[in-house]
């Protein structure tokens, strides 16, 4: 099956454990795009940290952020917001009240297309790597409802692990939001029906790419909808067991540049196919 587009998660998948993109991976992405294979990043990350990563490796493609709630175009090196899906204000308030009822002591932050606002208690639990923001410089508020629309709610607890918090909230089936977990020390909620898969589906329609020609790579629970939607589902050796169980193929780990090796194979196959096609450069 021909793969025309590869959608890849970032943390735990494309990035090494030190949260960097290796030179091999950067070269593989560039080579794939040169032979006509589109690369799309699909992450829970916010606009600013996606921008920083893109600058670090010269990536100028499209990126899905906030678990599908934001689509960015990095063609000119600056992340231009190409689309957002916000949670309704009433749904934000209702979801936060419900989660507080379920788990007293939980604290929240809200994410907008360009803003991140945290409760004081949330910021106090953070380290820089949680959101790629200095906790001491976070915008804090007692209400966390920013002036711009909310595309994602994040919640954590001072005593419960994020896995325990996720299981508790998932079991209660909080309405109006899409709950997920990326392996981070918090849980995340987007608008109902919003996921990496929903954003990727819309993007592929715009690009004219068939679903069966899409390969998706991910390692965590928030990647499941995207892996189930794509024609080819891939994961890395370091992924959760439940992710491996739904993948068509397990690549080498993120620290061993598994995605880069896969892209290199696609590029080689595309070059061979082009060379064997009548009228190709070799035949002329």
mmCIF file of C-alpha atoms in Angstrom:
data_model
loop_
_atom_site.group_PDB
_atom_site.id
_atom_site.type_symbol
_atom_site.label_atom_id
_atom_site.label_comp_id
_atom_site.label_asym_id
_atom_site.label_seq_id
_atom_site.Cartn_x
_atom_site.Cartn_y
_atom_site.Cartn_z
ATOM 1 C CA UNK A 1 0.000 0.000 0.000
ATOM 2 C CA UNK A 2 1.335 3.437 -0.930
ATOM 3 C CA UNK A 3 1.815 5.829 1.978
ATOM 4 C CA UNK A 4 1.360 9.466 0.985
ATOM 5 C CA UNK A 5 1.189 11.019 4.445
ATOM 6 C CA UNK A 6 2.727 10.120 7.804
ATOM 7 C CA UNK A 7 1.167 11.603 10.939
ATOM 8 C CA UNK A 8 3.401 11.253 13.954
ATOM 9 C CA UNK A 9 3.047 11.948 17.637
ATOM 10 C CA UNK A 10 5.932 13.873 19.182
ATOM 11 C CA UNK A 11 6.736 13.013 22.812
ATOM 12 C CA UNK A 12 7.651 9.361 23.211
ATOM 13 C CA UNK A 13 7.427 8.784 19.461
ATOM 14 C CA UNK A 14 9.293 11.190 17.197
ATOM 15 C CA UNK A 15 11.268 12.796 20.026
ATOM 16 C CA UNK A 16 13.980 11.015 21.941
ATOM 17 C CA UNK A 17 13.659 10.716 25.718
ATOM 18 C CA UNK A 18 15.602 13.969 26.127
ATOM 19 C CA UNK A 19 12.777 15.623 24.123
ATOM 20 C CA UNK A 20 14.929 16.469 21.144
ATOM 21 C CA UNK A 21 14.615 15.597 17.463
ATOM 22 C CA UNK A 22 17.741 13.830 16.257
ATOM 23 C CA UNK A 23 19.563 14.945 13.134
ATOM 24 C CA UNK A 24 18.711 11.567 11.591
ATOM 25 C CA UNK A 25 15.012 12.160 12.175
ATOM 26 C CA UNK A 26 15.186 15.716 10.807
ATOM 27 C CA UNK A 27 16.953 14.434 7.677
ATOM 28 C CA UNK A 28 14.426 11.609 7.238
ATOM 29 C CA UNK A 29 11.473 13.991 7.441
ATOM 30 C CA UNK A 30 13.071 16.316 4.898
ATOM 31 C CA UNK A 31 13.840 13.425 2.538
ATOM 32 C CA UNK A 32 10.271 12.132 2.793
ATOM 33 C CA UNK A 33 8.842 15.497 1.864
ATOM 34 C CA UNK A 34 11.250 15.750 -1.097
ATOM 35 C CA UNK A 35 9.781 12.580 -2.619
ATOM 36 C CA UNK A 36 6.194 13.702 -2.047
ATOM 37 C CA UNK A 37 5.388 12.108 1.320
ATOM 38 C CA UNK A 38 3.710 14.655 3.578
ATOM 39 C CA UNK A 39 4.674 14.736 7.254
ATOM 40 C CA UNK A 40 2.166 15.941 9.848
ATOM 41 C CA UNK A 41 2.962 16.320 13.532
ATOM 42 C CA UNK A 42 0.114 15.318 15.861
ATOM 43 C CA UNK A 43 0.634 16.257 19.481
ATOM 44 C CA UNK A 44 -0.991 17.247 22.747
ATOM 45 C CA UNK A 45 1.467 20.138 22.866
ATOM 46 C CA UNK A 46 0.530 23.788 22.622
ATOM 47 C CA UNK A 47 1.452 26.186 19.828
ATOM 48 C CA UNK A 48 4.568 27.654 21.444
ATOM 49 C CA UNK A 49 6.342 24.359 22.148
ATOM 50 C CA UNK A 50 5.484 22.993 18.685
ATOM 51 C CA UNK A 51 7.031 26.164 17.265
ATOM 52 C CA UNK A 52 10.207 25.679 19.315
ATOM 53 C CA UNK A 53 10.568 22.089 18.114
ATOM 54 C CA UNK A 54 9.963 23.067 14.483
ATOM 55 C CA UNK A 55 12.660 25.716 14.702
ATOM 56 C CA UNK A 56 15.090 23.224 16.224
ATOM 57 C CA UNK A 57 14.925 20.890 13.218
ATOM 58 C CA UNK A 58 13.748 23.062 10.315
ATOM 59 C CA UNK A 59 10.293 21.506 10.057
ATOM 60 C CA UNK A 60 7.914 23.580 7.911
ATOM 61 C CA UNK A 61 4.914 21.306 7.528
ATOM 62 C CA UNK A 62 1.565 21.118 9.299
ATOM 63 C CA UNK A 63 1.016 20.267 12.933
ATOM 64 C CA UNK A 64 -1.996 19.199 14.956
ATOM 65 C CA UNK A 65 -1.814 20.527 18.492
ATOM 66 C CA UNK A 66 -3.809 20.278 21.728
ATOM 67 C CA UNK A 67 -4.906 16.720 20.865
ATOM 68 C CA UNK A 68 -6.663 17.845 17.704
ATOM 69 C CA UNK A 69 -8.174 21.127 18.859
ATOM 70 C CA UNK A 70 -5.656 23.291 16.958
ATOM 71 C CA UNK A 71 -4.140 22.924 13.479
ATOM 72 C CA UNK A 72 -0.989 24.876 12.675
ATOM 73 C CA UNK A 73 0.730 25.688 9.393
ATOM 74 C CA UNK A 74 4.497 26.124 9.816
ATOM 75 C CA UNK A 75 5.257 26.763 6.147
ATOM 76 C CA UNK A 76 7.056 30.057 6.770
ATOM 77 C CA UNK A 77 8.623 28.977 10.051
ATOM 78 C CA UNK A 78 5.962 30.701 12.144
ATOM 79 C CA UNK A 79 3.006 28.686 13.458
ATOM 80 C CA UNK A 80 -0.075 30.119 11.775
ATOM 81 C CA UNK A 81 -3.327 28.857 13.300
ATOM 82 C CA UNK A 82 -5.223 27.197 10.454
ATOM 83 C CA UNK A 83 -8.142 26.010 12.558
ATOM 84 C CA UNK A 84 -9.378 25.602 16.123
ATOM 85 C CA UNK A 85 -12.152 23.686 17.851
ATOM 86 C CA UNK A 86 -13.062 25.201 21.207
ATOM 87 C CA UNK A 87 -14.969 23.766 24.133
ATOM 88 C CA UNK A 88 -18.160 25.694 24.817
ATOM 89 C CA UNK A 89 -17.920 27.959 27.864
ATOM 90 C CA UNK A 90 -20.765 26.142 29.613
ATOM 91 C CA UNK A 91 -19.125 22.780 28.932
ATOM 92 C CA UNK A 92 -15.839 24.029 30.410
ATOM 93 C CA UNK A 93 -17.556 25.128 33.626
ATOM 94 C CA UNK A 94 -19.673 21.979 33.879
ATOM 95 C CA UNK A 95 -16.743 19.636 33.266
ATOM 96 C CA UNK A 96 -14.563 21.330 35.855
ATOM 97 C CA UNK A 97 -17.351 21.249 38.473
ATOM 98 C CA UNK A 98 -17.992 17.558 37.782
ATOM 99 C CA UNK A 99 -14.324 16.608 38.058
ATOM 100 C CA UNK A 100 -14.037 18.554 41.329
ATOM 101 C CA UNK A 101 -17.007 16.592 42.676
ATOM 102 C CA UNK A 102 -15.406 13.316 41.647
ATOM 103 C CA UNK A 103 -11.933 14.138 42.926
ATOM 104 C CA UNK A 104 -11.785 16.838 45.609
ATOM 105 C CA UNK A 105 -8.502 18.711 45.550
ATOM 106 C CA UNK A 106 -8.055 18.596 41.784
ATOM 107 C CA UNK A 107 -6.582 21.735 40.198
ATOM 108 C CA UNK A 108 -6.939 23.038 36.643
ATOM 109 C CA UNK A 109 -5.410 25.031 33.831
ATOM 110 C CA UNK A 110 -7.044 26.016 30.551
ATOM 111 C CA UNK A 111 -5.389 26.273 27.165
ATOM 112 C CA UNK A 112 -6.468 28.673 24.421
ATOM 113 C CA UNK A 113 -5.063 29.012 20.902
ATOM 114 C CA UNK A 114 -2.387 31.355 22.279
ATOM 115 C CA UNK A 115 -2.892 31.485 26.068
ATOM 116 C CA UNK A 116 -2.343 29.190 29.039
ATOM 117 C CA UNK A 117 -3.973 30.129 32.352
ATOM 118 C CA UNK A 118 -3.481 28.057 35.507
ATOM 119 C CA UNK A 119 -4.978 28.008 38.949
ATOM 120 C CA UNK A 120 -2.415 28.931 41.574
ATOM 121 C CA UNK A 121 -2.490 25.389 42.924
ATOM 122 C CA UNK A 122 -1.910 23.946 39.453
ATOM 123 C CA UNK A 123 1.119 26.140 38.789
ATOM 124 C CA UNK A 124 2.555 25.167 42.174
ATOM 125 C CA UNK A 125 2.658 21.503 41.104
ATOM 126 C CA UNK A 126 4.361 22.164 37.750
ATOM 127 C CA UNK A 127 7.916 21.902 36.528
ATOM 128 C CA UNK A 128 9.053 23.433 33.247
ATOM 129 C CA UNK A 129 8.903 20.195 31.258
ATOM 130 C CA UNK A 130 5.191 19.703 32.019
ATOM 131 C CA UNK A 131 4.090 22.470 29.641
ATOM 132 C CA UNK A 132 7.422 23.912 28.475
ATOM 133 C CA UNK A 133 6.677 26.969 30.566
ATOM 134 C CA UNK A 134 8.337 28.383 33.666
ATOM 135 C CA UNK A 135 5.777 27.794 36.485
ATOM 136 C CA UNK A 136 6.833 31.073 38.085
ATOM 137 C CA UNK A 137 5.911 32.942 34.902
ATOM 138 C CA UNK A 138 2.571 31.212 34.228
ATOM 139 C CA UNK A 139 -0.544 33.353 33.982
ATOM 140 C CA UNK A 140 -2.515 32.413 37.076
ATOM 141 C CA UNK A 141 -6.126 33.065 38.014
ATOM 142 C CA UNK A 142 -8.701 31.763 40.448
ATOM 143 C CA UNK A 143 -11.120 31.047 37.579
ATOM 144 C CA UNK A 144 -8.731 30.012 34.726
ATOM 145 C CA UNK A 145 -11.275 31.157 32.152
ATOM 146 C CA UNK A 146 -9.253 33.258 29.720
ATOM 147 C CA UNK A 147 -10.613 35.893 27.377
ATOM 148 C CA UNK A 148 -10.045 33.628 24.372
ATOM 149 C CA UNK A 149 -11.831 30.318 23.720
ATOM 150 C CA UNK A 150 -10.687 27.228 25.616
ATOM 151 C CA UNK A 151 -9.368 24.447 23.379
ATOM 152 C CA UNK A 152 -8.150 22.188 26.185
ATOM 153 C CA UNK A 153 -8.611 21.734 29.934
ATOM 154 C CA UNK A 154 -5.823 20.113 31.921
ATOM 155 C CA UNK A 155 -6.251 18.781 35.445
ATOM 156 C CA UNK A 156 -3.986 17.255 38.058
ATOM 157 C CA UNK A 157 -4.030 16.325 41.723
ATOM 158 C CA UNK A 158 -1.403 16.874 44.415
ATOM 159 C CA UNK A 159 -1.675 13.281 45.663
ATOM 160 C CA UNK A 160 -3.244 11.103 42.952
ATOM 161 C CA UNK A 161 -1.210 10.042 39.931
ATOM 162 C CA UNK A 162 -2.445 11.149 36.530
ATOM 163 C CA UNK A 163 -3.281 7.511 35.705
ATOM 164 C CA UNK A 164 -5.496 7.209 38.801
ATOM 165 C CA UNK A 165 -7.128 10.536 38.028
ATOM 166 C CA UNK A 166 -7.744 9.491 34.431
ATOM 167 C CA UNK A 167 -9.346 6.192 35.446
ATOM 168 C CA UNK A 168 -11.635 7.903 37.950
ATOM 169 C CA UNK A 169 -12.847 10.557 35.527
ATOM 170 C CA UNK A 170 -13.128 8.105 32.625
ATOM 171 C CA UNK A 171 -15.311 5.778 34.688
ATOM 172 C CA UNK A 172 -17.695 8.663 35.452
ATOM 173 C CA UNK A 173 -18.016 9.586 31.754
ATOM 174 C CA UNK A 174 -18.006 13.361 32.162
ATOM 175 C CA UNK A 175 -20.211 14.834 29.437
ATOM 176 C CA UNK A 176 -19.408 17.577 26.938
ATOM 177 C CA UNK A 177 -15.677 16.844 26.721
ATOM 178 C CA UNK A 178 -13.287 14.298 25.226
ATOM 179 C CA UNK A 179 -11.057 12.913 27.977
ATOM 180 C CA UNK A 180 -7.595 11.582 27.217
ATOM 181 C CA UNK A 181 -4.184 10.941 28.707
ATOM 182 C CA UNK A 182 -0.823 11.380 27.016
ATOM 183 C CA UNK A 183 1.394 9.956 29.747
ATOM 184 C CA UNK A 184 1.960 13.435 31.192
ATOM 185 C CA UNK A 185 1.408 14.153 34.915
ATOM 186 C CA UNK A 186 -2.083 15.489 34.174
ATOM 187 C CA UNK A 187 -5.233 14.543 32.279
ATOM 188 C CA UNK A 188 -6.587 16.474 29.307
ATOM 189 C CA UNK A 189 -10.052 17.340 28.043
ATOM 190 C CA UNK A 190 -10.981 18.704 24.609
ATOM 191 C CA UNK A 191 -14.370 19.412 23.058
ATOM 192 C CA UNK A 192 -16.541 16.323 22.649
ATOM 193 C CA UNK A 193 -15.596 14.480 19.467
ATOM 194 C CA UNK A 194 -12.259 16.260 19.083
ATOM 195 C CA UNK A 195 -9.143 14.101 18.777
ATOM 196 C CA UNK A 196 -6.006 13.793 16.733
ATOM 197 C CA UNK A 197 -8.064 11.582 14.427
ATOM 198 C CA UNK A 198 -10.795 14.161 13.818
ATOM 199 C CA UNK A 199 -8.241 16.852 12.982
ATOM 200 C CA UNK A 200 -6.214 14.515 10.794
ATOM 201 C CA UNK A 201 -9.318 13.410 8.898
ATOM 202 C CA UNK A 202 -10.262 17.023 8.084
ATOM 203 C CA UNK A 203 -6.703 17.860 7.100
ATOM 204 C CA UNK A 204 -6.467 14.865 4.769
ATOM 205 C CA UNK A 205 -9.734 15.884 3.099
ATOM 206 C CA UNK A 206 -8.287 19.341 2.470
ATOM 207 C CA UNK A 207 -5.084 17.845 1.049
ATOM 208 C CA UNK A 208 -6.874 15.234 -1.039
ATOM 209 C CA UNK A 209 -5.125 12.347 0.720
ATOM 210 C CA UNK A 210 -7.021 9.068 1.004
ATOM 211 C CA UNK A 211 -7.438 7.542 4.463
ATOM 212 C CA UNK A 212 -5.824 4.265 3.373
ATOM 213 C CA UNK A 213 -2.725 6.188 2.253
ATOM 214 C CA UNK A 214 -2.142 7.570 5.762
ATOM 215 C CA UNK A 215 0.266 6.009 8.251
ATOM 216 C CA UNK A 216 0.029 7.171 11.863
ATOM 217 C CA UNK A 217 2.574 6.656 14.645
ATOM 218 C CA UNK A 218 1.905 7.026 18.370
ATOM 219 C CA UNK A 219 2.722 5.584 21.770
ATOM 220 C CA UNK A 220 0.023 6.680 24.242
ATOM 221 C CA UNK A 221 -3.719 6.625 24.899
ATOM 222 C CA UNK A 222 -4.352 9.958 23.209
ATOM 223 C CA UNK A 223 -3.000 8.422 19.985
ATOM 224 C CA UNK A 224 -5.546 5.586 19.880
ATOM 225 C CA UNK A 225 -8.222 7.368 17.774
ATOM 226 C CA UNK A 226 -5.600 8.415 15.216
ATOM 227 C CA UNK A 227 -4.101 4.923 15.021
ATOM 228 C CA UNK A 228 -7.536 3.372 14.595
ATOM 229 C CA UNK A 229 -8.432 5.869 11.842
ATOM 230 C CA UNK A 230 -5.272 5.617 9.741
ATOM 231 C CA UNK A 231 -4.758 3.067 7.010
ATOM 232 C CA UNK A 232 -1.538 1.931 8.683
ATOM 233 C CA UNK A 233 -1.151 2.040 12.477
ATOM 234 C CA UNK A 234 2.394 2.143 13.812
ATOM 235 C CA UNK A 235 3.901 2.403 17.252
ATOM 236 C CA UNK A 236 7.332 2.364 18.862
ATOM 237 C CA UNK A 237 8.991 -0.298 21.004
ATOM 238 C CA UNK A 238 8.678 1.949 24.071
ATOM 239 C CA UNK A 239 4.876 2.322 23.695
ATOM 240 C CA UNK A 240 2.236 1.123 26.134
ATOM 241 C CA UNK A 241 1.225 -2.546 25.697
ATOM 242 C CA UNK A 242 -2.344 -1.574 24.794
ATOM 243 C CA UNK A 243 -1.009 0.623 21.985
ATOM 244 C CA UNK A 244 1.139 -2.180 20.623
ATOM 245 C CA UNK A 245 -1.927 -4.427 20.589
ATOM 246 C CA UNK A 246 -3.715 -2.229 18.024
ATOM 247 C CA UNK A 247 -0.707 -1.404 15.834
ATOM 248 C CA UNK A 248 -0.024 -3.095 12.526
ATOM 249 C CA UNK A 249 3.695 -2.785 13.149
ATOM 250 C CA UNK A 250 6.017 -1.960 16.043
ATOM 251 C CA UNK A 251 8.984 0.210 15.094
ATOM 252 C CA UNK A 252 12.237 0.637 16.965
ATOM 253 C CA UNK A 253 12.025 2.826 20.070
ATOM 254 C CA UNK A 254 12.003 6.605 20.055
ATOM 255 C CA UNK A 255 15.575 6.629 21.363
ATOM 256 C CA UNK A 256 16.591 4.395 18.452
ATOM 257 C CA UNK A 257 14.967 6.705 15.862
ATOM 258 C CA UNK A 258 12.230 4.235 14.970
ATOM 259 C CA UNK A 259 10.184 6.788 13.021
ATOM 260 C CA UNK A 260 13.258 7.930 11.110
ATOM 261 C CA UNK A 261 14.046 4.345 10.085
ATOM 262 C CA UNK A 262 10.463 3.886 8.881
ATOM 263 C CA UNK A 263 10.597 7.102 6.845
ATOM 264 C CA UNK A 264 13.927 6.085 5.328
ATOM 265 C CA UNK A 265 12.312 2.848 4.173
ATOM 266 C CA UNK A 266 9.396 4.738 2.613
ATOM 267 C CA UNK A 267 11.758 7.092 0.796
ATOM 268 C CA UNK A 268 13.820 4.231 -0.589
ATOM 269 C CA UNK A 269 10.696 2.424 -1.769
ATOM 270 C CA UNK A 270 9.365 5.596 -3.401
ATOM 271 C CA UNK A 271 12.673 6.197 -5.211
ATOM 272 C CA UNK A 272 12.755 2.618 -6.498
ATOM 273 C CA UNK A 273 9.129 2.837 -7.662
ATOM 274 C CA UNK A 274 9.777 6.123 -9.432
ATOM 275 C CA UNK A 275 12.865 4.712 -11.132
ATOM 276 C CA UNK A 276 10.878 1.726 -12.408
ATOM 277 C CA UNK A 277 8.048 3.858 -13.746
ATOM 278 C CA UNK A 278 8.114 4.388 -17.557
ATOM 279 C CA UNK A 279 8.965 7.964 -18.346
ATOM 280 C CA UNK A 280 10.955 8.418 -15.153
ATOM 281 C CA UNK A 281 14.242 10.280 -15.104
ATOM 282 C CA UNK A 282 16.141 6.970 -15.443
ATOM 283 C CA UNK A 283 14.294 6.027 -18.643
ATOM 284 C CA UNK A 284 14.777 9.434 -20.240
#
